[in-house]
mmCIF file of C-alpha atoms in Angstrom:
data_model
loop_
_atom_site.group_PDB
_atom_site.id
_atom_site.type_symbol
_atom_site.label_atom_id
_atom_site.label_comp_id
_atom_site.label_asym_id
_atom_site.label_seq_id
_atom_site.Cartn_x
_atom_site.Cartn_y
_atom_site.Cartn_z
ATOM 1 C CA UNK A 408 6.438 -20.420 15.189
ATOM 2 C CA UNK A 409 3.864 -19.918 12.663
ATOM 3 C CA UNK A 410 4.800 -18.902 9.304
ATOM 4 C CA UNK A 411 3.841 -15.234 9.383
ATOM 5 C CA UNK A 412 5.509 -15.042 12.796
ATOM 6 C CA UNK A 413 8.860 -16.284 11.127
ATOM 7 C CA UNK A 414 8.508 -13.557 8.260
ATOM 8 C CA UNK A 415 8.138 -11.058 10.736
ATOM 9 C CA UNK A 416 11.249 -11.839 12.568
ATOM 10 C CA UNK A 417 13.161 -12.254 9.563
ATOM 11 C CA UNK A 418 12.376 -8.786 8.106
ATOM 12 C CA UNK A 419 12.956 -7.250 11.508
ATOM 13 C CA UNK A 420 16.680 -8.924 11.475
ATOM 14 C CA UNK A 421 17.150 -7.807 7.979
ATOM 15 C CA UNK A 422 16.236 -4.493 8.193
ATOM 16 C CA UNK A 423 18.055 -3.851 11.548
ATOM 17 C CA UNK A 424 21.024 -5.495 10.637
ATOM 18 C CA UNK A 425 21.280 -5.270 6.898
ATOM 19 C CA UNK A 426 21.591 -8.856 6.299
ATOM 20 C CA UNK A 427 20.865 -12.378 7.885
ATOM 21 C CA UNK A 428 22.135 -15.896 7.283
ATOM 22 C CA UNK A 429 20.180 -19.216 6.944
ATOM 23 C CA UNK A 430 22.252 -21.018 9.383
ATOM 24 C CA UNK A 431 21.686 -18.478 11.906
ATOM 25 C CA UNK A 432 17.798 -18.447 11.393
ATOM 26 C CA UNK A 433 17.751 -22.035 11.348
ATOM 27 C CA UNK A 434 19.175 -21.895 15.018
ATOM 28 C CA UNK A 435 17.078 -19.010 15.925
ATOM 29 C CA UNK A 436 13.705 -20.115 14.654
ATOM 30 C CA UNK A 437 14.356 -23.981 15.481
ATOM 31 C CA UNK A 438 13.106 -24.648 11.942
ATOM 32 C CA UNK A 439 14.828 -26.801 8.957
ATOM 33 C CA UNK A 440 17.112 -24.991 6.576
ATOM 34 C CA UNK A 441 14.460 -25.824 3.790
ATOM 35 C CA UNK A 442 11.878 -24.028 5.556
ATOM 36 C CA UNK A 443 14.120 -20.753 6.000
ATOM 37 C CA UNK A 444 14.896 -20.655 2.404
ATOM 38 C CA UNK A 445 11.376 -21.037 1.586
ATOM 39 C CA UNK A 446 10.426 -18.297 3.677
ATOM 40 C CA UNK A 447 13.148 -15.986 2.208
ATOM 41 C CA UNK A 448 12.026 -16.865 -1.353
ATOM 42 C CA UNK A 449 8.273 -15.945 -0.296
ATOM 43 C CA UNK A 450 9.627 -12.575 0.977
ATOM 44 C CA UNK A 451 12.004 -11.853 -1.912
ATOM 45 C CA UNK A 452 8.937 -12.405 -4.312
ATOM 46 C CA UNK A 453 6.902 -9.758 -2.347
ATOM 47 C CA UNK A 454 9.852 -7.232 -2.767
ATOM 48 C CA UNK A 455 10.326 -7.262 1.053
ATOM 49 C CA UNK A 456 14.351 -8.398 0.917
ATOM 50 C CA UNK A 457 16.910 -9.565 -1.367
ATOM 51 C CA UNK A 458 17.963 -13.241 -1.627
ATOM 52 C CA UNK A 459 21.759 -13.811 -1.848
ATOM 53 C CA UNK A 460 23.771 -16.773 -1.217
ATOM 54 C CA UNK A 461 23.459 -18.059 2.260
ATOM 55 C CA UNK A 462 20.734 -15.849 3.288
ATOM 56 C CA UNK A 463 19.327 -12.291 2.498
ATOM 57 C CA UNK A 464 20.039 -8.476 2.603
ATOM 58 C CA UNK A 465 18.086 -5.655 3.313
ATOM 59 C CA UNK A 466 16.568 -4.014 0.041
ATOM 60 C CA UNK A 467 18.459 -1.068 -1.420
ATOM 61 C CA UNK A 468 17.028 2.294 -0.137
ATOM 62 C CA UNK A 469 15.357 0.792 2.688
ATOM 63 C CA UNK A 470 16.320 2.434 5.906
ATOM 64 C CA UNK A 471 17.425 0.201 8.880
ATOM 65 C CA UNK A 472 15.644 -0.175 12.217
ATOM 66 C CA UNK A 473 12.429 -1.752 11.208
ATOM 67 C CA UNK A 474 10.490 -2.452 7.936
ATOM 68 C CA UNK A 475 7.944 0.009 8.496
ATOM 69 C CA UNK A 476 7.967 3.955 8.121
ATOM 70 C CA UNK A 477 9.174 5.504 11.631
ATOM 71 C CA UNK A 478 6.601 8.083 11.745
ATOM 72 C CA UNK A 479 3.314 7.489 13.928
ATOM 73 C CA UNK A 480 -0.031 7.896 11.793
ATOM 74 C CA UNK A 481 -1.578 11.175 12.447
ATOM 75 C CA UNK A 482 -5.304 11.570 13.325
ATOM 76 C CA UNK A 483 -6.072 13.184 9.926
ATOM 77 C CA UNK A 484 -4.964 10.067 8.306
ATOM 78 C CA UNK A 485 -6.916 7.863 10.569
ATOM 79 C CA UNK A 486 -10.296 10.003 9.592
ATOM 80 C CA UNK A 487 -9.289 9.953 5.643
ATOM 81 C CA UNK A 488 -8.381 6.094 5.813
ATOM 82 C CA UNK A 489 -11.911 5.418 7.648
ATOM 83 C CA UNK A 490 -13.693 7.481 5.161
ATOM 84 C CA UNK A 491 -12.079 5.422 2.530
ATOM 85 C CA UNK A 492 -13.010 2.253 4.268
ATOM 86 C CA UNK A 493 -16.746 3.022 4.254
ATOM 87 C CA UNK A 494 -16.516 3.114 0.661
ATOM 88 C CA UNK A 495 -15.451 -0.296 0.031
ATOM 89 C CA UNK A 496 -17.770 -3.037 -1.295
ATOM 90 C CA UNK A 497 -17.834 -6.418 0.129
ATOM 91 C CA UNK A 498 -16.390 -8.632 -2.694
ATOM 92 C CA UNK A 499 -14.656 -6.161 -4.659
ATOM 93 C CA UNK A 500 -11.204 -5.686 -5.980
ATOM 94 C CA UNK A 501 -9.168 -2.767 -4.389
ATOM 95 C CA UNK A 502 -5.918 -1.040 -4.626
ATOM 96 C CA UNK A 503 -4.257 0.715 -1.967
ATOM 97 C CA UNK A 504 -1.550 3.225 -2.632
ATOM 98 C CA UNK A 505 1.385 4.436 -0.739
ATOM 99 C CA UNK A 506 1.505 6.868 2.367
ATOM 100 C CA UNK A 507 0.255 7.004 5.909
ATOM 101 C CA UNK A 508 -3.348 6.665 4.895
ATOM 102 C CA UNK A 509 -2.596 3.574 2.798
ATOM 103 C CA UNK A 510 -0.936 1.860 5.908
ATOM 104 C CA UNK A 511 -4.051 2.620 8.267
ATOM 105 C CA UNK A 512 -6.619 1.769 5.469
ATOM 106 C CA UNK A 513 -4.779 -1.841 5.288
ATOM 107 C CA UNK A 514 -5.146 -2.223 9.057
ATOM 108 C CA UNK A 515 -8.884 -1.131 9.026
ATOM 109 C CA UNK A 516 -9.498 -3.475 5.885
ATOM 110 C CA UNK A 517 -8.111 -6.418 7.819
ATOM 111 C CA UNK A 518 -10.288 -5.820 10.774
ATOM 112 C CA UNK A 519 -13.520 -5.417 8.850
ATOM 113 C CA UNK A 520 -15.902 -8.376 8.643
ATOM 114 C CA UNK A 521 -15.716 -8.416 4.866
ATOM 115 C CA UNK A 522 -11.904 -8.833 4.663
ATOM 116 C CA UNK A 523 -12.098 -12.362 3.189
ATOM 117 C CA UNK A 524 -14.274 -11.372 0.776
ATOM 118 C CA UNK A 525 -11.794 -8.995 -1.219
ATOM 119 C CA UNK A 526 -8.981 -9.011 -3.543
ATOM 120 C CA UNK A 527 -6.629 -6.417 -2.192
ATOM 121 C CA UNK A 528 -3.548 -5.176 -4.240
ATOM 122 C CA UNK A 529 -0.882 -2.797 -3.345
ATOM 123 C CA UNK A 530 2.846 -1.820 -4.241
ATOM 124 C CA UNK A 531 3.303 -0.196 -0.639
ATOM 125 C CA UNK A 532 5.259 -2.349 1.278
ATOM 126 C CA UNK A 533 4.010 -1.538 4.738
ATOM 127 C CA UNK A 534 0.540 -2.184 3.742
ATOM 128 C CA UNK A 535 1.706 -5.276 1.879
ATOM 129 C CA UNK A 536 3.082 -6.491 5.388
ATOM 130 C CA UNK A 537 -0.089 -5.715 7.214
ATOM 131 C CA UNK A 538 -2.177 -7.642 4.629
ATOM 132 C CA UNK A 539 0.185 -10.409 4.255
ATOM 133 C CA UNK A 540 0.183 -10.951 8.274
ATOM 134 C CA UNK A 541 -3.685 -10.829 8.308
ATOM 135 C CA UNK A 542 -3.908 -13.346 5.563
ATOM 136 C CA UNK A 543 -1.420 -15.822 6.974
ATOM 137 C CA UNK A 544 -3.582 -15.411 10.306
ATOM 138 C CA UNK A 545 -6.680 -16.394 8.336
ATOM 139 C CA UNK A 546 -4.893 -19.441 6.958
ATOM 140 C CA UNK A 547 -3.583 -20.402 10.295
ATOM 141 C CA UNK A 548 -6.901 -20.343 11.675
ATOM 142 C CA UNK A 549 -8.596 -22.351 8.794
ATOM 143 C CA UNK A 550 -10.208 -19.546 7.592
ATOM 144 C CA UNK A 551 -11.040 -18.789 3.987
ATOM 145 C CA UNK A 552 -8.124 -16.112 3.154
ATOM 146 C CA UNK A 553 -8.502 -12.845 1.265
ATOM 147 C CA UNK A 554 -6.777 -12.621 -1.871
ATOM 148 C CA UNK A 555 -3.646 -10.367 -1.402
ATOM 149 C CA UNK A 556 -1.585 -9.280 -4.365
ATOM 150 C CA UNK A 557 1.834 -7.513 -4.086
ATOM 151 C CA UNK A 558 2.988 -5.689 -7.006
ATOM 152 C CA UNK A 559 6.734 -6.293 -7.849
ATOM 153 C CA UNK A 560 9.274 -3.695 -8.996
ATOM 154 C CA UNK A 561 12.105 -1.462 -7.699
ATOM 155 C CA UNK A 562 11.563 -0.383 -4.112
ATOM 156 C CA UNK A 563 11.933 3.324 -3.264
ATOM 157 C CA UNK A 564 10.716 4.825 -0.300
ATOM 158 C CA UNK A 565 8.884 1.805 0.747
ATOM 159 C CA UNK A 566 7.074 1.477 -2.726
ATOM 160 C CA UNK A 567 7.603 -0.856 -5.404
ATOM 161 C CA UNK A 568 7.575 1.244 -8.660
ATOM 162 C CA UNK A 569 9.412 1.071 -12.394
ATOM 163 C CA UNK A 570 8.484 -0.860 -15.278
ATOM 164 C CA UNK A 571 7.423 -4.081 -13.566
ATOM 165 C CA UNK A 572 5.079 -2.364 -11.263
ATOM 166 C CA UNK A 573 3.446 -0.698 -14.330
ATOM 167 C CA UNK A 574 3.271 -4.101 -16.239
ATOM 168 C CA UNK A 575 1.411 -5.433 -13.022
ATOM 169 C CA UNK A 576 -1.240 -2.579 -12.832
ATOM 170 C CA UNK A 577 -1.825 -2.851 -16.405
ATOM 171 C CA UNK A 578 -3.227 -6.233 -16.273
ATOM 172 C CA UNK A 579 -5.707 -5.466 -13.383
ATOM 173 C CA UNK A 580 -9.149 -3.648 -13.348
ATOM 174 C CA UNK A 581 -10.194 -2.603 -9.863
ATOM 175 C CA UNK A 582 -13.377 -1.402 -8.543
ATOM 176 C CA UNK A 583 -11.831 0.903 -6.236
ATOM 177 C CA UNK A 584 -8.345 2.684 -5.894
ATOM 178 C CA UNK A 585 -6.867 4.447 -3.027
ATOM 179 C CA UNK A 586 -4.393 7.278 -3.636
ATOM 180 C CA UNK A 587 -3.055 9.952 -0.915
ATOM 181 C CA UNK A 588 -2.615 12.924 -2.736
ATOM 182 C CA UNK A 589 0.765 14.938 -2.224
ATOM 183 C CA UNK A 590 -0.657 17.813 -4.438
ATOM 184 C CA UNK A 591 -4.179 18.846 -5.823
ATOM 185 C CA UNK A 592 -5.198 22.146 -7.592
ATOM 186 C CA UNK A 593 -7.940 23.220 -9.539
ATOM 187 C CA UNK A 594 -5.470 23.816 -12.628
ATOM 188 C CA UNK A 595 -3.002 21.094 -12.340
ATOM 189 C CA UNK A 596 -5.179 18.515 -11.088
ATOM 190 C CA UNK A 597 -3.427 15.451 -9.063
ATOM 191 C CA UNK A 598 0.356 15.467 -8.936
ATOM 192 C CA UNK A 599 3.210 13.884 -7.091
ATOM 193 C CA UNK A 600 6.942 14.082 -6.661
ATOM 194 C CA UNK A 601 8.116 10.962 -8.080
ATOM 195 C CA UNK A 602 7.868 10.454 -11.861
ATOM 196 C CA UNK A 603 7.470 6.639 -11.668
ATOM 197 C CA UNK A 604 4.631 6.888 -8.890
ATOM 198 C CA UNK A 605 2.892 9.461 -11.216
ATOM 199 C CA UNK A 606 3.127 6.946 -14.114
ATOM 200 C CA UNK A 607 1.632 4.180 -12.001
ATOM 201 C CA UNK A 608 -1.182 6.379 -10.559
ATOM 202 C CA UNK A 609 -2.366 7.099 -14.227
ATOM 203 C CA UNK A 610 -2.454 3.556 -14.925
ATOM 204 C CA UNK A 611 -4.444 2.891 -11.699
ATOM 205 C CA UNK A 612 -6.915 5.763 -12.467
ATOM 206 C CA UNK A 613 -7.370 4.510 -15.904
ATOM 207 C CA UNK A 614 -8.037 0.800 -14.891
ATOM 208 C CA UNK A 615 -10.664 1.452 -12.291
ATOM 209 C CA UNK A 616 -14.290 1.977 -11.845
ATOM 210 C CA UNK A 617 -13.886 4.504 -8.586
ATOM 211 C CA UNK A 618 -10.873 6.575 -8.267
ATOM 212 C CA UNK A 619 -10.671 7.808 -4.473
ATOM 213 C CA UNK A 620 -8.010 10.587 -3.426
ATOM 214 C CA UNK A 621 -7.350 11.058 -0.001
ATOM 215 C CA UNK A 622 -6.297 14.625 0.399
ATOM 216 C CA UNK A 623 -4.416 15.616 3.689
ATOM 217 C CA UNK A 624 -4.882 19.351 4.572
ATOM 218 C CA UNK A 625 -1.291 20.097 3.580
ATOM 219 C CA UNK A 626 -2.105 18.999 -0.097
ATOM 220 C CA UNK A 627 -4.813 21.345 -0.998
ATOM 221 C CA UNK A 628 -3.689 24.150 -3.568
ATOM 222 C CA UNK A 629 -0.031 22.340 -3.770
ATOM 223 C CA UNK A 630 1.353 21.106 -7.018
ATOM 224 C CA UNK A 631 3.990 18.547 -7.098
ATOM 225 C CA UNK A 632 6.556 18.113 -9.631
ATOM 226 C CA UNK A 633 4.849 15.443 -11.647
ATOM 227 C CA UNK A 634 1.190 16.048 -12.858
ATOM 228 C CA UNK A 635 -1.029 12.564 -12.555
ATOM 229 C CA UNK A 636 -4.280 13.687 -14.062
ATOM 230 C CA UNK A 637 -6.981 16.420 -14.251
ATOM 231 C CA UNK A 638 -9.496 16.537 -11.689
ATOM 232 C CA UNK A 639 -12.368 15.302 -13.924
ATOM 233 C CA UNK A 640 -10.634 11.810 -14.028
ATOM 234 C CA UNK A 641 -11.138 11.482 -10.199
ATOM 235 C CA UNK A 642 -14.448 9.998 -8.758
ATOM 236 C CA UNK A 643 -14.073 10.786 -5.067
ATOM 237 C CA UNK A 644 -12.182 12.877 -2.847
ATOM 238 C CA UNK A 645 -12.076 12.446 0.940
ATOM 239 C CA UNK A 646 -10.679 15.056 3.356
ATOM 240 C CA UNK A 647 -10.555 16.097 6.728
ATOM 241 C CA UNK A 648 -10.791 19.841 5.821
ATOM 242 C CA UNK A 649 -12.813 22.065 3.540
ATOM 243 C CA UNK A 650 -10.938 22.558 0.262
ATOM 244 C CA UNK A 651 -9.946 26.362 -0.722
ATOM 245 C CA UNK A 652 -12.961 28.135 -2.597
ATOM 246 C CA UNK A 653 -11.597 27.738 -5.829
ATOM 247 C CA UNK A 654 -10.680 24.252 -5.728
ATOM 248 C CA UNK A 655 -14.359 23.373 -4.261
ATOM 249 C CA UNK A 656 -15.993 25.117 -7.375
ATOM 250 C CA UNK A 657 -13.559 23.093 -9.701
ATOM 251 C CA UNK A 658 -14.526 19.961 -8.026
ATOM 252 C CA UNK A 659 -18.311 20.499 -8.239
ATOM 253 C CA UNK A 660 -17.820 21.647 -12.153
ATOM 254 C CA UNK A 661 -16.087 18.280 -12.424
ATOM 255 C CA UNK A 662 -18.812 16.308 -10.425
ATOM 256 C CA UNK A 663 -16.482 14.956 -8.213
ATOM 257 C CA UNK A 664 -18.005 13.341 -5.194
ATOM 258 C CA UNK A 665 -16.700 15.575 -2.196
ATOM 259 C CA UNK A 666 -16.748 13.764 1.438
ATOM 260 C CA UNK A 667 -15.216 16.167 4.305
ATOM 261 C CA UNK A 668 -14.853 14.299 7.691
ATOM 262 C CA UNK A 669 -13.984 17.255 9.752
ATOM 263 C CA UNK A 670 -12.758 16.085 13.467
#
């Protein structure tokens, strides 16, 4: 069994059962105890589980029944992720934020012909799993792998957040940062519900050449609890629907590129 296949099985068992023992995995995976412990260390370092004596447990706050969100991606999310993919320059450094659009964008990136040329960072665990799986596949096939960076931190709703995540983000400068909008309005700009996520997004937008925001229809004209930044700090907005007239005028005034991909 290949490394990425072992990782998938360990994560499946941990998230389904809440915990797993090294001794059980040795038998089930037919590998040495040293190999199992190494796999657990790798997964713990990526924020996907927690190491404990004799095994591993599910991260606090992570739901059971799988290590990916249960909801299927919407058609709108696929449209936004595809539009975002088309802006990525081969050989560049990119960051993928949380949300359904981020999951699909990660998948599209791994299927692109220029994946191996990229450095891709994320704090979003479903995207991290997709990227790690593809990177392991490249190694197993003898191909030059892409560089994948998983930001550490305290997992919350499938995202690593908090001081460690902010410290990670502060040390990087990205060509492109991709954020899914929870709220976007002409007066309050970009906003989100989680205060730690808002802080992370501020650092990412400051430390990048192009800040691309993927805007689901539900987010137009909505203001979430925590303001991230005004519109004029954004570079590009992609959406599957036209923005309300007042927001469209504000985007034009702020000289933000607007890419509307109507289904």
